GROMACS .gro file of C-alpha atoms in nm:
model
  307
    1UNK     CA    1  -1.574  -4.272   0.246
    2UNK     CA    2  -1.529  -4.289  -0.156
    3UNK     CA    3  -1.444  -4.697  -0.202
    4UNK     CA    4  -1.261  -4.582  -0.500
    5UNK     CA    5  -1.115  -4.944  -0.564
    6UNK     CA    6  -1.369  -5.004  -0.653
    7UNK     CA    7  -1.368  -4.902  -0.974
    8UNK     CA    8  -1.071  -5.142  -1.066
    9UNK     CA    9  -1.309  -5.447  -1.033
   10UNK     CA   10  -1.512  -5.341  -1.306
   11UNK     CA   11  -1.268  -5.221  -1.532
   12UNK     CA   12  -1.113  -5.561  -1.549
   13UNK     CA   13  -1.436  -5.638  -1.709
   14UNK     CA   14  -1.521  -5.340  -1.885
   15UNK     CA   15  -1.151  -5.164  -1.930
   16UNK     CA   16  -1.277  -4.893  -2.123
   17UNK     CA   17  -1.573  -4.630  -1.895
   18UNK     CA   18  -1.716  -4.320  -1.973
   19UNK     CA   19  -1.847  -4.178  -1.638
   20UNK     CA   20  -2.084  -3.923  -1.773
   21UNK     CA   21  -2.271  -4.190  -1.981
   22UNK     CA   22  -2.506  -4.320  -1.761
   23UNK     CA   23  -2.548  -4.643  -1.926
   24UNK     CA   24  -2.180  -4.712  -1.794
   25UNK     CA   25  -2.270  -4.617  -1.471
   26UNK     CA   26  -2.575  -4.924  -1.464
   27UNK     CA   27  -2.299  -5.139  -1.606
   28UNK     CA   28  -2.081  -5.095  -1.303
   29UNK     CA   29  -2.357  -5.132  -1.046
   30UNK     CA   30  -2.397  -5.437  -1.237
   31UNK     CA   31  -2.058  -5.588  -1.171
   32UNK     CA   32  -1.980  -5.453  -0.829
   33UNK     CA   33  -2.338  -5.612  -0.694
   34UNK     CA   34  -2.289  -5.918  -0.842
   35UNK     CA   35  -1.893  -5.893  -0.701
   36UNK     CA   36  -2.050  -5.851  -0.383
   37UNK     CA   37  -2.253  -6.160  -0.401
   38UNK     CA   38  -1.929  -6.373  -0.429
   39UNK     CA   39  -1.682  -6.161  -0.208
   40UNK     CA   40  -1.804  -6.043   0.109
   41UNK     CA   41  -1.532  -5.751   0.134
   42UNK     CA   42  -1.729  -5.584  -0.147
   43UNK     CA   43  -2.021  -5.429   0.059
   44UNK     CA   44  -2.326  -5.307  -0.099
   45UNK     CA   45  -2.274  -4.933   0.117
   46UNK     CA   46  -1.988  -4.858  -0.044
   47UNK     CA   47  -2.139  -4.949  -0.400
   48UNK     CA   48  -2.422  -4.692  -0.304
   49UNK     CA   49  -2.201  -4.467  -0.208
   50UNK     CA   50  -1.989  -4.531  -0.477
   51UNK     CA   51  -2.258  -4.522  -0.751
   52UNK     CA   52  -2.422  -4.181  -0.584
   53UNK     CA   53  -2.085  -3.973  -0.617
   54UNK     CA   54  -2.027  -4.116  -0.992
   55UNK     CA   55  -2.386  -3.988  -1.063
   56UNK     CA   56  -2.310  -3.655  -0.852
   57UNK     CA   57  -1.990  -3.586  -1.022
   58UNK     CA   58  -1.963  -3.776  -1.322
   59UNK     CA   59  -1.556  -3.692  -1.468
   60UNK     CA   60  -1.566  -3.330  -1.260
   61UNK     CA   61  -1.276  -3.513  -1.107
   62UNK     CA   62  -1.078  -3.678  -1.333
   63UNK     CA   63  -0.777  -3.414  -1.383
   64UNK     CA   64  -0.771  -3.413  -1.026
   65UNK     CA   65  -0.751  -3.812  -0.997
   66UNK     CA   66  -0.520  -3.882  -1.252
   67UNK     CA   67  -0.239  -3.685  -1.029
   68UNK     CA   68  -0.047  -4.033  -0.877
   69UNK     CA   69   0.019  -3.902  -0.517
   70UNK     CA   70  -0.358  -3.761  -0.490
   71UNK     CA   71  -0.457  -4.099  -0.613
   72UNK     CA   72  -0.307  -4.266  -0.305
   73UNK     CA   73  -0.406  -4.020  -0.092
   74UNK     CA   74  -0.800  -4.023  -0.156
   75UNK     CA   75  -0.800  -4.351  -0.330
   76UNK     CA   76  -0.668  -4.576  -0.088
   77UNK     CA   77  -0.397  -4.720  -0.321
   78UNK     CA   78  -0.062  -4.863  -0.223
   79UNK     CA   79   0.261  -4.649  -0.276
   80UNK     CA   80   0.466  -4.382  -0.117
   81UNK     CA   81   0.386  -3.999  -0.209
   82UNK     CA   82   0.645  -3.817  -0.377
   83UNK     CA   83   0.643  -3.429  -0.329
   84UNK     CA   84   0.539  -3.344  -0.711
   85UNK     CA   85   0.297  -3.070  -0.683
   86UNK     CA   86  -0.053  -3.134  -0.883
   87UNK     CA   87  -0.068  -2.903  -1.212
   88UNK     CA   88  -0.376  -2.666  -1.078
   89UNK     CA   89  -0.349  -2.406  -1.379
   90UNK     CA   90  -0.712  -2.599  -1.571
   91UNK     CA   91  -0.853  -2.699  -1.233
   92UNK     CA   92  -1.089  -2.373  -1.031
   93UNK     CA   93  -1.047  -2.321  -0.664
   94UNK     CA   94  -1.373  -2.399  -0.654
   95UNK     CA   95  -1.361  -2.732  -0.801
   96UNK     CA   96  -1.117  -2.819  -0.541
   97UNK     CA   97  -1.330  -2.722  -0.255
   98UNK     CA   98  -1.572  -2.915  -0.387
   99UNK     CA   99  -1.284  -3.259  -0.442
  100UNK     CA  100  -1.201  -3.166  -0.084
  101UNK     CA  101  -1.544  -3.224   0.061
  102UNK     CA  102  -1.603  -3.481  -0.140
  103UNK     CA  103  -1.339  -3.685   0.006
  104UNK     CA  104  -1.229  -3.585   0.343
  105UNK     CA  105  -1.326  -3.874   0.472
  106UNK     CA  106  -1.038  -4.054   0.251
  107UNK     CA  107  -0.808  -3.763   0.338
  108UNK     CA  108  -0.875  -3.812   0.700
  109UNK     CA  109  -0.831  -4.159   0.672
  110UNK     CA  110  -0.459  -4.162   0.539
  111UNK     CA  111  -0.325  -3.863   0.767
  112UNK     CA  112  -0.397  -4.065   1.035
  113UNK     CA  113  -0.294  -4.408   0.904
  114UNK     CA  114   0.039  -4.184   0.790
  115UNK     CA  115   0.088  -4.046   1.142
  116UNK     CA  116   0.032  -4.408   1.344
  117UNK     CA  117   0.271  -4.503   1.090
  118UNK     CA  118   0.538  -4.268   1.186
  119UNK     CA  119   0.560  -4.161   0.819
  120UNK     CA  120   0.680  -3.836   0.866
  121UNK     CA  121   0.830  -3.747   0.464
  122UNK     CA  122   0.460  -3.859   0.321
  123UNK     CA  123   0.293  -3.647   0.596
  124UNK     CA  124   0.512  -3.305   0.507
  125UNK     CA  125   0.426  -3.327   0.142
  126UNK     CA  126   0.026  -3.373   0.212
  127UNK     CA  127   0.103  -3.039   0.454
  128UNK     CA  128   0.343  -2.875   0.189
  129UNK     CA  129   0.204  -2.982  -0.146
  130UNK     CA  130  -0.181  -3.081  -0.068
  131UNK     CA  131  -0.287  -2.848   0.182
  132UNK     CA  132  -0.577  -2.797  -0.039
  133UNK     CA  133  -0.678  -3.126   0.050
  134UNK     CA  134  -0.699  -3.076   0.413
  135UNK     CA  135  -0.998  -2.957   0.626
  136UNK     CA  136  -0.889  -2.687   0.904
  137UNK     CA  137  -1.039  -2.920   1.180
  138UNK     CA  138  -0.803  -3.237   1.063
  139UNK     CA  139  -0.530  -3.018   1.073
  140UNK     CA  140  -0.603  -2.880   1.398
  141UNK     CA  141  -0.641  -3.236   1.533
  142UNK     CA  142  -0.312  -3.347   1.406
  143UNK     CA  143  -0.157  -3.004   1.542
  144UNK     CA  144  -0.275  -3.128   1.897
  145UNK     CA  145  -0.140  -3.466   1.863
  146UNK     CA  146   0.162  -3.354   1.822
  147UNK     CA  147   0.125  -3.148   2.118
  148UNK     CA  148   0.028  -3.464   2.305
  149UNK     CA  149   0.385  -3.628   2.158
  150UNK     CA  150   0.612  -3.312   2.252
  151UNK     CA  151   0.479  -3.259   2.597
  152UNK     CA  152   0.454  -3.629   2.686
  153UNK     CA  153   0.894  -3.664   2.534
  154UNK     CA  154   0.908  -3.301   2.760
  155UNK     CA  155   0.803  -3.525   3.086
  156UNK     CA  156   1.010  -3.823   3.000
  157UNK     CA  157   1.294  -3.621   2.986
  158UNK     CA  158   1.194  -3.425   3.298
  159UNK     CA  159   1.180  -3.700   3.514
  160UNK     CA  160   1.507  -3.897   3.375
  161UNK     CA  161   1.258  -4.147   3.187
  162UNK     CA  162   1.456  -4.045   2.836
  163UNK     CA  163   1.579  -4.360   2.747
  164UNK     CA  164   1.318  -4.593   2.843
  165UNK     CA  165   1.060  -4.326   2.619
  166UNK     CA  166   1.314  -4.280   2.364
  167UNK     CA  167   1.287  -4.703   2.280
  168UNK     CA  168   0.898  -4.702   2.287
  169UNK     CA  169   0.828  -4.377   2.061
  170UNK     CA  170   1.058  -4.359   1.770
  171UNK     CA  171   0.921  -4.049   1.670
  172UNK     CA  172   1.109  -3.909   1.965
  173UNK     CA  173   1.463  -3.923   1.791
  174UNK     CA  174   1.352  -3.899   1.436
  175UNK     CA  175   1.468  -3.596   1.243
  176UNK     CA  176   1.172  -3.608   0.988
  177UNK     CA  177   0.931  -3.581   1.304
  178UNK     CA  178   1.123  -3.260   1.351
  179UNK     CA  179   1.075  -3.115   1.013
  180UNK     CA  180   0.729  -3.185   0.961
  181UNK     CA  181   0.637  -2.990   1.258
  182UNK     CA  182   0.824  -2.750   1.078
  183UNK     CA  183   0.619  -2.764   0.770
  184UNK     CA  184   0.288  -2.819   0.920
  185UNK     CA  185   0.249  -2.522   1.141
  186UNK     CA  186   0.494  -2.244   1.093
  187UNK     CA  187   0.575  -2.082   1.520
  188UNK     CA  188   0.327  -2.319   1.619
  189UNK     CA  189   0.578  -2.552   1.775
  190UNK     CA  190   0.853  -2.318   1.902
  191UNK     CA  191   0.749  -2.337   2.251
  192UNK     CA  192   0.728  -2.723   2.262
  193UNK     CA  193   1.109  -2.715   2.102
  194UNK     CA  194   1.244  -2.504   2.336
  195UNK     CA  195   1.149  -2.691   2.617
  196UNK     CA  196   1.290  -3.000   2.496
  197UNK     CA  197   1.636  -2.831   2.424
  198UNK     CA  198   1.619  -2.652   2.756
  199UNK     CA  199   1.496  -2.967   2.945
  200UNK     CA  200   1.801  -3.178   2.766
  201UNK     CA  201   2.060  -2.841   2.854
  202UNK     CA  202   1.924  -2.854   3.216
  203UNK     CA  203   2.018  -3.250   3.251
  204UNK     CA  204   2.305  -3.293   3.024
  205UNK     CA  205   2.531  -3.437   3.314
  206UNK     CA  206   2.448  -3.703   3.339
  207UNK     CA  207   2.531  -4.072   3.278
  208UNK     CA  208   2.656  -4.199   2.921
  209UNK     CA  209   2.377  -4.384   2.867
  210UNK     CA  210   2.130  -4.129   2.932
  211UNK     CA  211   2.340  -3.873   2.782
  212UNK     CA  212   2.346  -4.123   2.471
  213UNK     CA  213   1.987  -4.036   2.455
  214UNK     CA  214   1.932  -3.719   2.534
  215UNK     CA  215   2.209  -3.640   2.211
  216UNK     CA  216   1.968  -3.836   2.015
  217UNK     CA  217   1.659  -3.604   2.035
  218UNK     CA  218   1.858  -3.335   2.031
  219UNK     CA  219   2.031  -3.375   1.725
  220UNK     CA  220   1.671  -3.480   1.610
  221UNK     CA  221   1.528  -3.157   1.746
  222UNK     CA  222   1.822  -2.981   1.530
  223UNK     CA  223   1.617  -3.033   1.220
  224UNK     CA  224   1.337  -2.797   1.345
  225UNK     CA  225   1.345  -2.526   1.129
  226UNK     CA  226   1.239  -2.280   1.412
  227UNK     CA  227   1.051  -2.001   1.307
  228UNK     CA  228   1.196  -1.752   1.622
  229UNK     CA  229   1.563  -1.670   1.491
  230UNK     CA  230   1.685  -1.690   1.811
  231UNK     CA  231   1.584  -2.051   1.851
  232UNK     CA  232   1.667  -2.143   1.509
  233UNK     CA  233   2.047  -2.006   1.549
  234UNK     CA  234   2.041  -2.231   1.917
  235UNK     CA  235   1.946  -2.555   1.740
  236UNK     CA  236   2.176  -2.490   1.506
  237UNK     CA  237   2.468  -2.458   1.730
  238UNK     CA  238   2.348  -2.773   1.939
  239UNK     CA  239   2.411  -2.999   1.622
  240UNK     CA  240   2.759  -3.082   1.703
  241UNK     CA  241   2.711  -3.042   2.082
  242UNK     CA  242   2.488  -3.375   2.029
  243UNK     CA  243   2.676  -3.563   1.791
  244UNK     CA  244   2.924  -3.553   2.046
  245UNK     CA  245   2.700  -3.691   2.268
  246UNK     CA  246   2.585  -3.974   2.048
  247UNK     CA  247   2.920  -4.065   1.906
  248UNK     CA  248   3.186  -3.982   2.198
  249UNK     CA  249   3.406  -4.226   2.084
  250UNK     CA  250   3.459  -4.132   1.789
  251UNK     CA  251   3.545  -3.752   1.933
  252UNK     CA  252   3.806  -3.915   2.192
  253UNK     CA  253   3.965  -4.109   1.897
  254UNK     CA  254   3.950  -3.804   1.666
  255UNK     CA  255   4.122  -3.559   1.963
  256UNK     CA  256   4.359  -3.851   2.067
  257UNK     CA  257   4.447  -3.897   1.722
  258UNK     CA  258   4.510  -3.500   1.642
  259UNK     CA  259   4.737  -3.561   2.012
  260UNK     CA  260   4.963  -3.824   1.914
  261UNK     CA  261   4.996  -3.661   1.497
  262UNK     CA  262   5.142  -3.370   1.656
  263UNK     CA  263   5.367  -3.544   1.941
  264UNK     CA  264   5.539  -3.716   1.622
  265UNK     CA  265   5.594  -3.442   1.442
  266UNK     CA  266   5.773  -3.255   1.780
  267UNK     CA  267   5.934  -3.520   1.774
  268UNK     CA  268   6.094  -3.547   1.435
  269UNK     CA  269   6.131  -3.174   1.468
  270UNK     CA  270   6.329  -3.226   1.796
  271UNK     CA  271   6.541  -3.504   1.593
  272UNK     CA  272   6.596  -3.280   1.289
  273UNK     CA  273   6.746  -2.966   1.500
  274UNK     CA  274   6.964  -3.215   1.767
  275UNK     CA  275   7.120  -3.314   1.397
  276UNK     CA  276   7.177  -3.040   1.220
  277UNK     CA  277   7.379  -2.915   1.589
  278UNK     CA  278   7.581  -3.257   1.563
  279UNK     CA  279   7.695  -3.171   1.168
  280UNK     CA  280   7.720  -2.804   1.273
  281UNK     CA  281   7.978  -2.919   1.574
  282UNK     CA  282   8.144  -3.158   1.337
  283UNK     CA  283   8.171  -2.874   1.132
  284UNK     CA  284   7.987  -2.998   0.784
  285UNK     CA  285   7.984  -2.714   0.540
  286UNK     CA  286   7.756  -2.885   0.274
  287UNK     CA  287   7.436  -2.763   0.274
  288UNK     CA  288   7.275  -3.092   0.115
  289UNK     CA  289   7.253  -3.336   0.451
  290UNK     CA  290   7.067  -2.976   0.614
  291UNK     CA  291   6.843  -3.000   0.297
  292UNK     CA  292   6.751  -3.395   0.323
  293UNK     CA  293   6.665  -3.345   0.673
  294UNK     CA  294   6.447  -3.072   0.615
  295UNK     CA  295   6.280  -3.224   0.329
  296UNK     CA  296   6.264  -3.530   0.529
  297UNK     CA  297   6.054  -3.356   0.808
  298UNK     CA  298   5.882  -3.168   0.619
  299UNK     CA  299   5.709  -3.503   0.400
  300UNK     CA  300   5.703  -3.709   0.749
  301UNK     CA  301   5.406  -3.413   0.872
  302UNK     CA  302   5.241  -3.423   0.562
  303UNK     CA  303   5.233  -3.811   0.556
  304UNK     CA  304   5.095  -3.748   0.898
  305UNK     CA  305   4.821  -3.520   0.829
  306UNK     CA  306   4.658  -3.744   0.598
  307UNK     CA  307   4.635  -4.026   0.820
   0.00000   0.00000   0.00000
């Protein structure tokens, strides 16, 4: 792997490097050997290695580098990527099969990091925006991870272990795990999906706490952008199904709420009629008391509604 970082040691010293002059290149072997004389987390491997693709390459690179997220992605630096796209229209296909090889050892080293990590948004723009980056056999491997994740969440829910899984393996109830499987392999995942939906249809009664649960990966599973229409029109009609699951109180209160709002308003309605009989029997011609009432009733619903 490219120890990129390097590079930062020296140019505190020497700020200012030209990579294809090869005097510059002695000058940092200088530095970084004498660096790794004093700090032991400097190795002299990574200097060769270092040195060998400076000599190799010289600035080949250097459009590619200066992109930020690529920069964190192959250079091990700290930060979040963004989902900017890098600005290919100077840089050949070929000179980014040839960045590729050079550093899919760095590449490989941050999907994984990203995916023990559970970061799931940083992940989908390396699949949606760096692709190019990405060796067929990585991808593969992290296809069949997920695999592992889906079938092992399948089981759990299978054999009523939701809830205990659910609190070990966040991933479980995240929507962003959801999308990226979206984004990574297009169909690829439709299969696993459905069998978690069907699995959480087939045990939906259930207890409330378990229930609680199985709303949460299922409202998670929602965000699967399915590439089978049917299956993408079924998530989509589960979304509210397991909100209601998550959040039943707040579905009692809004349906016992909607109950009492329209009791009242019988009510009042009830009230307005027995008194317009009354002034009818008592044999008020005016139409104005009629008119207040109405206008009362009619403001005491409204005032209602927007409670």
């Amino acid at each position: 792997m490219i120890q990129l970082t390097l590079l930062e040691l020296v140019k505190k010293q020497i700020p200012h490097l030209n990579y294809d002059d090869a005097k510059d290149i002695i000058k940092i072997e200088k530095v970084l050997k004498a660096e790794a004389k004093l700090n032991p987390a400097v190795k002299i491997n990574d200097i060769e290695n270092l040195l060998s693709f400076l000599k190799l390459y010289k600035t080949k690179f250097l459009p590619i580098l200066q992109n930020k997220n690529i920069a964190i992605i192959v250079g091990q630096n700290p930060g979040r990527i963004n989902f900017a796209r890098l600005n290919r229209e100077h840089i050949s296909d070929e000179t980014l099969a040839e960045f590729q090889q050079a550093f899919a050892p760095n590449t490989r080293d941050f999907v994984k990091k990203s995916v023990r990590d559970g970061d799931w948004t940083t992940l989908r723009s390396v699949f949606l925006n760096y692709d190019f980056l990405v060796e067929e056999e990585l991808r593969e491997e992290i296809c069949e991870s997920f695999v592992t994740k889906n079938h092992a969440l399948i089981s759990a829910i299978e054999t009523n272990q939701c809830i205990a899984f659910a609190k070990a393996n966040a991933f479980s109830v995240e929507e962003g795990y959801f999308y990226l499987l979206s984004t990574l392999a297009p169909g690829y995942f439709d299969e696993d999906v459905l069998r978690i939906n069907n699995a959480i249809s087939e045990r939906q009664k259930t207890d409330p706490g378990t229930k609680h649960y199985l709303g949460k990966v299922l409202y998670a599973a929602t965000f699967f952008d399915a590439f089978d229409e049917s299956l993408k029109s079924t998530l989509q009609g589960n979304q509210q199904i397991a909100l209601s699951w998550v959040y039943p109180n707040l579905q009692e209160k809004s349906d016992g709420s909607f109950l009492s709002k329209t009791i009242i308003a019988v009510v009042l309605i009830v009230l307005a009629i027995i008194v317009l009989v009354i002034a009818a029997e008592a044999g008020i011609s005016s139409i104005t008391p009629f008119v207040f009432i109405a206008m009362f009733v009619v403001r005491a619903i409204i005032a209602l509604n927007k409670k």
